[in-house]
Every structure is written in structure tokens, then in C-alpha cells.
């Protein structure tokens, strides 16, 4: 049985600068749908989201919304900066609604937001987290999310997935994170050449479904071409001495032929993939790139010390493809700076071998000349050509592959969006990558087309690759080793991609592939000292013993609450009970997650891992 219809758009016309974006657009949105909104860059995804939100007025057609339906929209625009705290902003957004207040602590803690921080002191990424918190706390009937995972680390993304899967309303999401979309959606809206195509299955099945539609379109075009060939042959003989009926038929054949040519061109554009020469050979260089020997690194923050590395031993070999994971402040960027000699260790040594050159994508984009044009950034010495992997290429054509309009090549970099700046940085670095390529969060603000291009380049890249990223699918496609910064100086090495790391994590890391194993050259005395330092106190030992019973109790509570909330009529028959059970469920899941993390931390410490 289909769920209740809550919003519909019928025969809609929307234009931009007199050019139609959508014509005769029709779609329906039902209660509790989880919709992935996908389409090529510039296809109209943001416009469609704004149509749903009521922010774009239809020139023709009708927008119908069920009465009392509330719509929340997390868009790409940052919050207006006010001199008030995060808590004040969130309280004002819910009008001090007591039923929603309890969510503030749960959601902001999960998003690592300090409620006392001032909005005007926050970074762009932190402001987006505040926007996300506002959307989740208000719990609208239709929740529109535009790139919700940008600037979130993996732990927070996984929390968000779990939260959305329990969400009671309808969700419509635009995201470049394929794994995220696969995990939270049950339907797809695909904008393809101005038309909206709807799949009744989630994004997990999108590739197979969209490919089958394109194959069906190709078959229909082929059949049309065959049926038209006889008429074209007839028309090519001329029309001398023919009656008006035949002349009219000739005109129809020409119209049909022109329509077929247009449809074939449209199909070719739809299936076209950006191709770039990604093969580059490097001169032979040292087998090893870098070695870390007993490296320790800490930072002081206020009265506490943040430990990044603790007696860390690691070797990077030529051709390694390493993905770097870890939460905010765990040490990922510090590790890169140590590797690049931009930071010095507190203890231990780092040896980079001679003649090793690095290309570095800095997530702060410090290498971009912000006061110069796009063209000047690509060709600082002037001219119209750039050397791309050994071949001279026209800068306009090269940048077009990174989705830059040649007409805007002389725009200043300061006018670009975050995604455009990332694409420009990638274009600069990937034109001639060095033998060791380091990318720090390259996927932020990128659309799927650019991600596909970047993935193709990196798959074919023959040098040593180090990537910091929270995009799980991207890591699975591009790396063969994971280095995970777990906090407090703990670093874990896993052979494989993110999926392999996740399997290892579920097994509580009880496999023999830890990075911080003591090096064979470390003296036995140091090992003994390390064991003594990691021995649990009586208080911590007692805490460790108590956690399993607490976990069992919380799991039982969660199971009970899920049974109660499985009643589809509970919200309408007993709203107080529904709200109370929802609150208990969310708080219990949050506590369970914290307890499991704490148990793992203590267990690792006890076993000197």
C-alpha cells in the first residue's frame, strides 16, 4: 500500500534567463520517502529543491502541499553571522519548544559543536553543522538536505546515517557521497536532460537502473534509425514530377531525420564520460619514500595536552596507496605536515629519501592565487597553453574537463564557490603530479561528475598516493591501505580500503595489522615501560568490568522502544507516549554508542594495543 501523498508538482515550467530548465515537470512526494536527487552538474538539482521548498515561483503549472506540512531546507548557503552563541541560535529556531529542547544536547554533541561558541567565530564547515543541527532539531515533515556530509568526519557521517534511518519524516537529499545515499534512501529522482525519472528503489540500485534506461533508449534510437532508412533512401532520389502528397511526405522525412539526429546527440551527451590522459611515467626513484622512527607529537590546548603520535613507526614505500582516516583533531593533517617537513616531531626521527618530490592538495587551498584570474593560476607565466602530463594543451580545453566554462576563464578566483576552488586546485596539481601525491580532503564540495574524473585519474596514477577523505566509496576505489588515527596517539593500519577497515573495526581491531606495533629494533626495556604505562588503574579496571552489563541494559531498552514505536498509529493515538519513547530511544542509542567506544578504548589500553 502506497503512503500518503504530501506534495506534488504538475506541468511545471521554470526558466532561467529565458531558457527553460524544466518544462511540463511532474512528480509526487509521499510520506516517509527517502529520496536521492541526482543529476549532472547544472542539471537543475538545486532549482528542484527550491521548487519543493517553495522558494522558486513556477511560471506555469501547480505546486500542491498537504496542509500543515512543514518543510526544512539545509542548503549550501552559510548562516548569516550574528554575535550570538550556537545555543541561542538553536533555541530561537525552535521558539523554546520544550518538546524539541532535549534534542539540542544530543545532536550538537554528535556533531562536535560547543553550544557556547559564537557564530561569528565559526568556520564555514562548523556553520554548516549548525545549519544541519537546526534542520534535525526542528524535525520538519519534509527535510531537504543539500550535501549534508560536507565537512563531517566519518564517525559523524555514520551517526547521521543512523539518525536519518530513524527519522519520521520525508527526506530528499543531494550528495556526492555514494555510500551515504546508498545507506539512507529508498527512491531516486534522476534529472536527465530536463526530464525527471523516478526509480522505486534506493540509490544502491541506481547504476543498474539508469544503465538499463540508457540501453533501452539506445535500442529505440537504433530501431527508429532502421525504420527511417528506407524513407531517407526514397527521399534522396529527388521529388521531380511528384504529386503534393509525396512532397509532403518528403518534408515529414526531413523533420523525422532532424529529430532523430537531435535525440542521438542528446543520448551521446548523456552517456559521455570526461576522458583525460592519466598515464604518466616517473623516473626510477628510491624504493622507500619516508620512514617514521619512534615519532611522538603532541599539542597543548589550554590546560590539556593533545597527543597526536606516540612512539609511531611507519614506512611509506614507492607505489603505496594510503587512505587517512580520523576525527577532527585526531592528527591527520599534522601527520601530513610532518611528512612534508612543515612540522617537527617532539621525539623520534622522520627520514625522507633523497630526490622525492611531493604534490600537495591543501584543503585550505593556500596554493591558489586568490587575487588572480583562473587563467593566471593555471598559466602564471602567461600564454594559452599548459603542459599536461608531458603534452601541451590549450588551457581552455583542459579546464573544460574540470567543468569550467571557457567564457569565465578570466574570472577572479575570489568569485568562485568552494567547489569551484577545489576543482581549480585539482586541475593545477593533476596537470603534472609529482611522484608522491598528497590530497587532503579533495572530495569536499565536488559533484559526482568531478569525483568520477578524479577517481579515474587516481586509479591510473602510478606514483605514491596519500589521501585524507571521509568519502568511503572514494577510498574503496582509490586506496589499498588505511591509516586510521583513533585519537590519543593511537594509529591503526589496515590492508585494503575503507570496507576492509570497517570489517576490522567491527572485530574490535583484534587482527595483527596495527601500525603502532613496536618496531623490532626497539629495546625490550621500552616495551616493558610501555606495558606498565598502559596498565589500567583499579578504577578503570572496575569501569571496564561494568560496561558490558550497562550495554546489555541499553540494548534491551532500545529493543523495547523500537517495539513500541513500530505501532504506525502511535503518533496519532498517543502523541505524548510517542515523544517520550522517541526521546528514550535516541538517548539510549547515544549512550550505547559512547559506552561501546569507551569499552573499546579501555580494552585496547588493557591489552597494550
PDB file of C-alpha atoms in Angstrom, residues 289-559:
ATOM      1  CA  UNK A 289      59.525   7.383   0.302  1.00  0.00           C
ATOM      2  CA  UNK A 290      59.649   8.073   4.025  1.00  0.00           C
ATOM      3  CA  UNK A 291      60.241   6.340   7.378  1.00  0.00           C
ATOM      4  CA  UNK A 292      58.981   7.340  10.831  1.00  0.00           C
ATOM      5  CA  UNK A 293      61.098   6.071  13.774  1.00  0.00           C
ATOM      6  CA  UNK A 294      59.555   6.254  17.281  1.00  0.00           C
ATOM      7  CA  UNK A 295      57.889   9.567  16.433  1.00  0.00           C
ATOM      8  CA  UNK A 296      55.880  11.349  19.130  1.00  0.00           C
ATOM      9  CA  UNK A 297      53.947  14.572  18.650  1.00  0.00           C
ATOM     10  CA  UNK A 298      51.638  16.484  20.991  1.00  0.00           C
ATOM     11  CA  UNK A 299      49.968  19.884  21.163  1.00  0.00           C
ATOM     12  CA  UNK A 300      48.951  21.888  24.183  1.00  0.00           C
ATOM     13  CA  UNK A 301      45.397  23.195  24.186  1.00  0.00           C
ATOM     14  CA  UNK A 302      44.531  25.390  27.153  1.00  0.00           C
ATOM     15  CA  UNK A 303      45.467  23.254  30.194  1.00  0.00           C
ATOM     16  CA  UNK A 304      45.386  19.867  28.446  1.00  0.00           C
ATOM     17  CA  UNK A 305      47.765  18.054  26.107  1.00  0.00           C
ATOM     18  CA  UNK A 306      46.517  16.531  22.841  1.00  0.00           C
ATOM     19  CA  UNK A 307      48.585  13.526  21.846  1.00  0.00           C
ATOM     20  CA  UNK A 308      48.833  13.010  18.078  1.00  0.00           C
ATOM     21  CA  UNK A 309      51.536  10.329  17.752  1.00  0.00           C
ATOM     22  CA  UNK A 310      53.106   8.144  20.410  1.00  0.00           C
ATOM     23  CA  UNK A 311      56.265   6.157  19.527  1.00  0.00           C
ATOM     24  CA  UNK A 312      54.952   5.883  15.997  1.00  0.00           C
ATOM     25  CA  UNK A 313      56.807   3.665  13.492  1.00  0.00           C
ATOM     26  CA  UNK A 314      55.768   3.576   9.863  1.00  0.00           C
ATOM     27  CA  UNK A 315      57.296   3.186   6.410  1.00  0.00           C
ATOM     28  CA  UNK A 316      55.882   4.557   3.156  1.00  0.00           C
ATOM     29  CA  UNK A 317      57.072   2.654   0.108  1.00  0.00           C
ATOM     30  CA  UNK A 318      57.045   3.636  -3.541  1.00  0.00           C
ATOM     31  CA  UNK A 319      53.654   2.903  -5.086  1.00  0.00           C
ATOM     32  CA  UNK A 320      51.752   2.767  -1.773  1.00  0.00           C
ATOM     33  CA  UNK A 321      48.141   3.972  -1.948  1.00  0.00           C
ATOM     34  CA  UNK A 322      47.214   5.086   1.572  1.00  0.00           C
ATOM     35  CA  UNK A 323      43.879   6.439   2.832  1.00  0.00           C
ATOM     36  CA  UNK A 324      43.988   8.520   6.034  1.00  0.00           C
ATOM     37  CA  UNK A 325      41.026   8.402   8.454  1.00  0.00           C
ATOM     38  CA  UNK A 326      40.305  10.065  11.781  1.00  0.00           C
ATOM     39  CA  UNK A 327      38.070  12.539  13.546  1.00  0.00           C
ATOM     40  CA  UNK A 328      38.629  16.267  13.749  1.00  0.00           C
ATOM     41  CA  UNK A 329      41.774  16.990  15.754  1.00  0.00           C
ATOM     42  CA  UNK A 330      42.985  13.375  15.688  1.00  0.00           C
ATOM     43  CA  UNK A 331      46.193  14.287  13.836  1.00  0.00           C
ATOM     44  CA  UNK A 332      45.598  13.621  10.122  1.00  0.00           C
ATOM     45  CA  UNK A 333      46.812  16.992   8.865  1.00  0.00           C
ATOM     46  CA  UNK A 334      49.668  17.047  11.408  1.00  0.00           C
ATOM     47  CA  UNK A 335      50.851  13.699  10.036  1.00  0.00           C
ATOM     48  CA  UNK A 336      50.943  15.199   6.533  1.00  0.00           C
ATOM     49  CA  UNK A 337      52.842  18.255   7.762  1.00  0.00           C
ATOM     50  CA  UNK A 338      55.397  16.017   9.485  1.00  0.00           C
ATOM     51  CA  UNK A 339      55.807  14.074   6.245  1.00  0.00           C
ATOM     52  CA  UNK A 340      56.323  17.323   4.310  1.00  0.00           C
ATOM     53  CA  UNK A 341      58.763  18.677   6.942  1.00  0.00           C
ATOM     54  CA  UNK A 342      56.381  21.524   7.751  1.00  0.00           C
ATOM     55  CA  UNK A 343      56.251  20.293  11.365  1.00  0.00           C
ATOM     56  CA  UNK A 344      58.956  18.757  13.558  1.00  0.00           C
ATOM     57  CA  UNK A 345      58.372  15.793  15.893  1.00  0.00           C
ATOM     58  CA  UNK A 346      58.706  16.179  19.655  1.00  0.00           C
ATOM     59  CA  UNK A 347      60.637  12.916  19.725  1.00  0.00           C
ATOM     60  CA  UNK A 348      61.951  10.436  17.168  1.00  0.00           C
ATOM     61  CA  UNK A 349      63.059  10.957  13.576  1.00  0.00           C
ATOM     62  CA  UNK A 350      61.489  11.185  10.133  1.00  0.00           C
ATOM     63  CA  UNK A 351      63.638  10.269   7.153  1.00  0.00           C
ATOM     64  CA  UNK A 352      62.520  11.332   3.680  1.00  0.00           C
ATOM     65  CA  UNK A 353      64.645   9.815   0.939  1.00  0.00           C
ATOM     66  CA  UNK A 354      66.603  11.963  -1.499  1.00  0.00           C
ATOM     67  CA  UNK A 355      65.035  13.457  -4.609  1.00  0.00           C
ATOM     68  CA  UNK A 356      61.466  12.678  -3.507  1.00  0.00           C
ATOM     69  CA  UNK A 357      59.054  15.345  -4.800  1.00  0.00           C
ATOM     70  CA  UNK A 358      55.577  15.915  -3.390  1.00  0.00           C
ATOM     71  CA  UNK A 359      52.419  17.402  -4.891  1.00  0.00           C
ATOM     72  CA  UNK A 360      50.154  18.591  -2.064  1.00  0.00           C
ATOM     73  CA  UNK A 361      46.447  19.406  -2.231  1.00  0.00           C
ATOM     74  CA  UNK A 362      45.856  21.563   0.844  1.00  0.00           C
ATOM     75  CA  UNK A 363      42.208  21.650   1.972  1.00  0.00           C
ATOM     76  CA  UNK A 364      42.739  25.339   2.839  1.00  0.00           C
ATOM     77  CA  UNK A 365      43.707  25.949  -0.816  1.00  0.00           C
ATOM     78  CA  UNK A 366      46.737  28.014   0.203  1.00  0.00           C
ATOM     79  CA  UNK A 367      48.400  27.471  -3.207  1.00  0.00           C
ATOM     80  CA  UNK A 368      45.667  29.356  -5.076  1.00  0.00           C
ATOM     81  CA  UNK A 369      46.366  32.952  -6.093  1.00  0.00           C
ATOM     82  CA  UNK A 370      43.046  34.385  -4.901  1.00  0.00           C
ATOM     83  CA  UNK A 371      43.599  37.863  -6.361  1.00  0.00           C
ATOM     84  CA  UNK A 372      44.419  36.466  -9.812  1.00  0.00           C
ATOM     85  CA  UNK A 373      42.215  35.033 -12.551  1.00  0.00           C
ATOM     86  CA  UNK A 374      41.542  31.359 -13.182  1.00  0.00           C
ATOM     87  CA  UNK A 375      43.727  31.516 -16.270  1.00  0.00           C
ATOM     88  CA  UNK A 376      46.594  33.234 -14.421  1.00  0.00           C
ATOM     89  CA  UNK A 377      46.521  30.479 -11.778  1.00  0.00           C
ATOM     90  CA  UNK A 378      46.907  27.846 -14.477  1.00  0.00           C
ATOM     91  CA  UNK A 379      49.396  29.776 -16.620  1.00  0.00           C
ATOM     92  CA  UNK A 380      51.357  32.020 -14.222  1.00  0.00           C
ATOM     93  CA  UNK A 381      53.962  32.787 -16.905  1.00  0.00           C
ATOM     94  CA  UNK A 382      51.327  33.837 -19.446  1.00  0.00           C
ATOM     95  CA  UNK A 383      50.237  32.275 -22.697  1.00  0.00           C
ATOM     96  CA  UNK A 384      47.314  29.981 -23.530  1.00  0.00           C
ATOM     97  CA  UNK A 385      48.954  26.561 -23.167  1.00  0.00           C
ATOM     98  CA  UNK A 386      49.732  24.347 -20.189  1.00  0.00           C
ATOM     99  CA  UNK A 387      51.855  21.240 -20.041  1.00  0.00           C
ATOM    100  CA  UNK A 388      49.596  18.349 -19.019  1.00  0.00           C
ATOM    101  CA  UNK A 389      51.442  15.116 -18.314  1.00  0.00           C
ATOM    102  CA  UNK A 390      54.055  15.772 -20.976  1.00  0.00           C
ATOM    103  CA  UNK A 391      51.798  17.302 -23.658  1.00  0.00           C
ATOM    104  CA  UNK A 392      50.991  20.951 -24.360  1.00  0.00           C
ATOM    105  CA  UNK A 393      47.278  21.590 -24.094  1.00  0.00           C
ATOM    106  CA  UNK A 394      45.156  24.696 -24.503  1.00  0.00           C
ATOM    107  CA  UNK A 395      44.191  25.894 -21.038  1.00  0.00           C
ATOM    108  CA  UNK A 396      40.545  26.415 -22.085  1.00  0.00           C
ATOM    109  CA  UNK A 397      40.159  22.816 -23.233  1.00  0.00           C
ATOM    110  CA  UNK A 398      41.908  21.401 -20.171  1.00  0.00           C
ATOM    111  CA  UNK A 399      39.803  23.400 -17.717  1.00  0.00           C
ATOM    112  CA  UNK A 400      36.628  22.422 -19.567  1.00  0.00           C
ATOM    113  CA  UNK A 401      37.328  18.839 -18.441  1.00  0.00           C
ATOM    114  CA  UNK A 402      37.093  20.137 -14.882  1.00  0.00           C
ATOM    115  CA  UNK A 403      33.718  21.729 -15.719  1.00  0.00           C
ATOM    116  CA  UNK A 404      34.895  25.341 -16.117  1.00  0.00           C
ATOM    117  CA  UNK A 405      33.070  27.414 -18.703  1.00  0.00           C
ATOM    118  CA  UNK A 406      35.651  28.898 -21.141  1.00  0.00           C
ATOM    119  CA  UNK A 407      33.673  32.172 -21.024  1.00  0.00           C
ATOM    120  CA  UNK A 408      34.585  32.562 -17.337  1.00  0.00           C
ATOM    121  CA  UNK A 409      38.278  31.743 -17.655  1.00  0.00           C
ATOM    122  CA  UNK A 410      39.220  35.338 -16.789  1.00  0.00           C
ATOM    123  CA  UNK A 411      37.068  35.471 -13.641  1.00  0.00           C
ATOM    124  CA  UNK A 412      38.943  36.129 -10.413  1.00  0.00           C
ATOM    125  CA  UNK A 413      39.404  33.190  -8.050  1.00  0.00           C
ATOM    126  CA  UNK A 414      37.818  35.178  -5.194  1.00  0.00           C
ATOM    127  CA  UNK A 415      34.465  34.961  -7.042  1.00  0.00           C
ATOM    128  CA  UNK A 416      34.480  31.141  -7.153  1.00  0.00           C
ATOM    129  CA  UNK A 417      32.479  28.837  -4.893  1.00  0.00           C
ATOM    130  CA  UNK A 418      34.183  26.319  -2.601  1.00  0.00           C
ATOM    131  CA  UNK A 419      33.579  23.508  -5.091  1.00  0.00           C
ATOM    132  CA  UNK A 420      34.982  25.547  -7.980  1.00  0.00           C
ATOM    133  CA  UNK A 421      38.114  26.398  -5.979  1.00  0.00           C
ATOM    134  CA  UNK A 422      38.607  22.705  -5.210  1.00  0.00           C
ATOM    135  CA  UNK A 423      38.269  21.846  -8.904  1.00  0.00           C
ATOM    136  CA  UNK A 424      40.792  24.550  -9.821  1.00  0.00           C
ATOM    137  CA  UNK A 425      43.270  23.227  -7.238  1.00  0.00           C
ATOM    138  CA  UNK A 426      42.865  19.710  -8.573  1.00  0.00           C
ATOM    139  CA  UNK A 427      43.331  20.917 -12.147  1.00  0.00           C
ATOM    140  CA  UNK A 428      46.606  22.611 -11.159  1.00  0.00           C
ATOM    141  CA  UNK A 429      48.015  19.656  -9.247  1.00  0.00           C
ATOM    142  CA  UNK A 430      46.845  16.882 -11.575  1.00  0.00           C
ATOM    143  CA  UNK A 431      48.263  18.552 -14.682  1.00  0.00           C
ATOM    144  CA  UNK A 432      51.694  17.309 -13.632  1.00  0.00           C
ATOM    145  CA  UNK A 433      51.566  15.373 -10.367  1.00  0.00           C
ATOM    146  CA  UNK A 434      54.879  14.595  -8.688  1.00  0.00           C
ATOM    147  CA  UNK A 435      55.948  11.026  -7.774  1.00  0.00           C
ATOM    148  CA  UNK A 436      54.234  11.389  -4.372  1.00  0.00           C
ATOM    149  CA  UNK A 437      50.744  12.894  -4.436  1.00  0.00           C
ATOM    150  CA  UNK A 438      49.103  14.031  -1.174  1.00  0.00           C
ATOM    151  CA  UNK A 439      45.428  15.036  -1.191  1.00  0.00           C
ATOM    152  CA  UNK A 440      43.893  16.486   1.990  1.00  0.00           C
ATOM    153  CA  UNK A 441      40.072  16.260   1.780  1.00  0.00           C
ATOM    154  CA  UNK A 442      39.894  16.619  -2.029  1.00  0.00           C
ATOM    155  CA  UNK A 443      36.255  15.468  -2.276  1.00  0.00           C
ATOM    156  CA  UNK A 444      34.643  18.314  -0.301  1.00  0.00           C
ATOM    157  CA  UNK A 445      32.146  20.299  -2.401  1.00  0.00           C
ATOM    158  CA  UNK A 446      32.744  18.166  -5.518  1.00  0.00           C
ATOM    159  CA  UNK A 447      29.860  16.831  -7.615  1.00  0.00           C
ATOM    160  CA  UNK A 448      29.707  13.219  -8.799  1.00  0.00           C
ATOM    161  CA  UNK A 449      30.980  14.005 -12.300  1.00  0.00           C
ATOM    162  CA  UNK A 450      34.151  15.615 -10.942  1.00  0.00           C
ATOM    163  CA  UNK A 451      34.546  12.785  -8.427  1.00  0.00           C
ATOM    164  CA  UNK A 452      34.375  10.266 -11.274  1.00  0.00           C
ATOM    165  CA  UNK A 453      37.046  12.219 -13.160  1.00  0.00           C
ATOM    166  CA  UNK A 454      39.258  12.451 -10.067  1.00  0.00           C
ATOM    167  CA  UNK A 455      38.791   8.753  -9.330  1.00  0.00           C
ATOM    168  CA  UNK A 456      39.758   7.802 -12.885  1.00  0.00           C
ATOM    169  CA  UNK A 457      42.920   9.926 -12.706  1.00  0.00           C
ATOM    170  CA  UNK A 458      43.955   8.486  -9.343  1.00  0.00           C
ATOM    171  CA  UNK A 459      43.263   4.880 -10.340  1.00  0.00           C
ATOM    172  CA  UNK A 460      45.667   5.330 -13.247  1.00  0.00           C
ATOM    173  CA  UNK A 461      48.223   7.333 -11.253  1.00  0.00           C
ATOM    174  CA  UNK A 462      51.450   5.286 -10.959  1.00  0.00           C
ATOM    175  CA  UNK A 463      53.114   7.177  -8.135  1.00  0.00           C
ATOM    176  CA  UNK A 464      52.702   7.066  -4.350  1.00  0.00           C
ATOM    177  CA  UNK A 465      49.270   8.260  -3.247  1.00  0.00           C
ATOM    178  CA  UNK A 466      48.159   9.539   0.169  1.00  0.00           C
ATOM    179  CA  UNK A 467      44.530  10.677   0.587  1.00  0.00           C
ATOM    180  CA  UNK A 468      42.712  12.175   3.574  1.00  0.00           C
ATOM    181  CA  UNK A 469      38.992  11.742   2.933  1.00  0.00           C
ATOM    182  CA  UNK A 470      35.663  10.960   4.585  1.00  0.00           C
ATOM    183  CA  UNK A 471      34.182   9.612   1.322  1.00  0.00           C
ATOM    184  CA  UNK A 472      34.025   5.853   1.868  1.00  0.00           C
ATOM    185  CA  UNK A 473      33.233   4.836  -1.707  1.00  0.00           C
ATOM    186  CA  UNK A 474      36.013   7.097  -2.998  1.00  0.00           C
ATOM    187  CA  UNK A 475      38.538   5.483  -0.628  1.00  0.00           C
ATOM    188  CA  UNK A 476      37.425   1.989  -1.633  1.00  0.00           C
ATOM    189  CA  UNK A 477      38.022   2.905  -5.262  1.00  0.00           C
ATOM    190  CA  UNK A 478      41.433   4.548  -4.890  1.00  0.00           C
ATOM    191  CA  UNK A 479      43.483   3.163  -1.950  1.00  0.00           C
ATOM    192  CA  UNK A 480      44.862  -0.206  -0.855  1.00  0.00           C
ATOM    193  CA  UNK A 481      45.823   0.631   2.728  1.00  0.00           C
ATOM    194  CA  UNK A 482      44.087   2.539   5.528  1.00  0.00           C
ATOM    195  CA  UNK A 483      45.882   4.504   8.248  1.00  0.00           C
ATOM    196  CA  UNK A 484      43.349   5.408  10.949  1.00  0.00           C
ATOM    197  CA  UNK A 485      44.082   7.994  13.641  1.00  0.00           C
ATOM    198  CA  UNK A 486      41.988   6.868  16.604  1.00  0.00           C
ATOM    199  CA  UNK A 487      42.979   9.689  18.979  1.00  0.00           C
ATOM    200  CA  UNK A 488      45.327   9.868  21.970  1.00  0.00           C
ATOM    201  CA  UNK A 489      48.285   8.836  19.829  1.00  0.00           C
ATOM    202  CA  UNK A 490      46.749   5.551  18.638  1.00  0.00           C
ATOM    203  CA  UNK A 491      47.159   4.814  14.922  1.00  0.00           C
ATOM    204  CA  UNK A 492      45.896   1.668  13.192  1.00  0.00           C
ATOM    205  CA  UNK A 493      46.969   0.232   9.845  1.00  0.00           C
ATOM    206  CA  UNK A 494      44.653  -1.933   7.759  1.00  0.00           C
ATOM    207  CA  UNK A 495      45.394  -3.546   4.412  1.00  0.00           C
ATOM    208  CA  UNK A 496      42.611  -2.776   1.925  1.00  0.00           C
ATOM    209  CA  UNK A 497      40.087   0.032   1.528  1.00  0.00           C
ATOM    210  CA  UNK A 498      37.514   1.543   3.846  1.00  0.00           C
ATOM    211  CA  UNK A 499      35.263  -1.539   3.703  1.00  0.00           C
ATOM    212  CA  UNK A 500      38.134  -3.700   4.944  1.00  0.00           C
ATOM    213  CA  UNK A 501      38.846  -1.230   7.747  1.00  0.00           C
ATOM    214  CA  UNK A 502      35.168  -1.307   8.742  1.00  0.00           C
ATOM    215  CA  UNK A 503      35.234  -5.110   8.995  1.00  0.00           C
ATOM    216  CA  UNK A 504      38.341  -4.867  11.134  1.00  0.00           C
ATOM    217  CA  UNK A 505      36.716  -2.224  13.326  1.00  0.00           C
ATOM    218  CA  UNK A 506      33.682  -4.437  13.897  1.00  0.00           C
ATOM    219  CA  UNK A 507      36.043  -7.134  15.117  1.00  0.00           C
ATOM    220  CA  UNK A 508      37.414  -4.640  17.671  1.00  0.00           C
ATOM    221  CA  UNK A 509      40.714  -4.401  15.805  1.00  0.00           C
ATOM    222  CA  UNK A 510      41.747  -7.850  17.030  1.00  0.00           C
ATOM    223  CA  UNK A 511      43.815  -8.676  13.982  1.00  0.00           C
ATOM    224  CA  UNK A 512      47.548  -8.472  13.636  1.00  0.00           C
ATOM    225  CA  UNK A 513      47.878  -5.430  11.395  1.00  0.00           C
ATOM    226  CA  UNK A 514      48.386  -2.492  13.745  1.00  0.00           C
ATOM    227  CA  UNK A 515      50.695   0.297  12.676  1.00  0.00           C
ATOM    228  CA  UNK A 516      51.896   1.010  16.163  1.00  0.00           C
ATOM    229  CA  UNK A 517      53.344  -2.448  16.782  1.00  0.00           C
ATOM    230  CA  UNK A 518      56.674  -1.927  18.420  1.00  0.00           C
ATOM    231  CA  UNK A 519      59.466  -1.999  15.877  1.00  0.00           C
ATOM    232  CA  UNK A 520      61.818  -4.962  16.199  1.00  0.00           C
ATOM    233  CA  UNK A 521      64.670  -2.550  16.812  1.00  0.00           C
ATOM    234  CA  UNK A 522      63.046  -1.060  19.936  1.00  0.00           C
ATOM    235  CA  UNK A 523      64.691  -2.267  23.107  1.00  0.00           C
ATOM    236  CA  UNK A 524      62.875  -4.676  25.427  1.00  0.00           C
ATOM    237  CA  UNK A 525      63.079  -2.144  28.243  1.00  0.00           C
ATOM    238  CA  UNK A 526      60.975   0.303  26.237  1.00  0.00           C
ATOM    239  CA  UNK A 527      58.383  -2.400  25.636  1.00  0.00           C
ATOM    240  CA  UNK A 528      58.166  -3.164  29.359  1.00  0.00           C
ATOM    241  CA  UNK A 529      57.873   0.514  30.149  1.00  0.00           C
ATOM    242  CA  UNK A 530      55.107   0.841  27.571  1.00  0.00           C
ATOM    243  CA  UNK A 531      53.204  -2.052  29.158  1.00  0.00           C
ATOM    244  CA  UNK A 532      53.497  -0.501  32.618  1.00  0.00           C
ATOM    245  CA  UNK A 533      52.355   2.880  31.329  1.00  0.00           C
ATOM    246  CA  UNK A 534      49.260   1.311  29.761  1.00  0.00           C
ATOM    247  CA  UNK A 535      48.277  -0.828  32.777  1.00  0.00           C
ATOM    248  CA  UNK A 536      44.761   0.027  33.960  1.00  0.00           C
ATOM    249  CA  UNK A 537      44.215   1.548  37.366  1.00  0.00           C
ATOM    250  CA  UNK A 538      41.776  -0.175  39.729  1.00  0.00           C
ATOM    251  CA  UNK A 539      39.160   2.466  38.909  1.00  0.00           C
ATOM    252  CA  UNK A 540      39.467   1.935  35.138  1.00  0.00           C
ATOM    253  CA  UNK A 541      39.508  -1.863  35.553  1.00  0.00           C
ATOM    254  CA  UNK A 542      36.251  -1.647  37.531  1.00  0.00           C
ATOM    255  CA  UNK A 543      34.744   0.617  34.846  1.00  0.00           C
ATOM    256  CA  UNK A 544      35.701  -1.875  32.131  1.00  0.00           C
ATOM    257  CA  UNK A 545      34.016  -4.727  34.023  1.00  0.00           C
ATOM    258  CA  UNK A 546      30.781  -2.782  34.475  1.00  0.00           C
ATOM    259  CA  UNK A 547      30.340  -1.649  30.872  1.00  0.00           C
ATOM    260  CA  UNK A 548      29.042  -4.978  29.393  1.00  0.00           C
ATOM    261  CA  UNK A 549      26.080  -5.011  31.837  1.00  0.00           C
ATOM    262  CA  UNK A 550      25.320  -1.371  31.026  1.00  0.00           C
ATOM    263  CA  UNK A 551      25.466  -2.139  27.291  1.00  0.00           C
ATOM    264  CA  UNK A 552      23.093  -5.098  27.731  1.00  0.00           C
ATOM    265  CA  UNK A 553      20.614  -2.931  29.643  1.00  0.00           C
ATOM    266  CA  UNK A 554      20.669  -0.208  26.973  1.00  0.00           C
ATOM    267  CA  UNK A 555      20.218  -2.750  24.170  1.00  0.00           C
ATOM    268  CA  UNK A 556      17.118  -4.095  25.951  1.00  0.00           C
ATOM    269  CA  UNK A 557      15.743  -0.571  26.331  1.00  0.00           C
ATOM    270  CA  UNK A 558      16.348   0.159  22.634  1.00  0.00           C
ATOM    271  CA  UNK A 559      14.612  -3.091  21.659  1.00  0.00           C
TER     272      UNK A 559
END
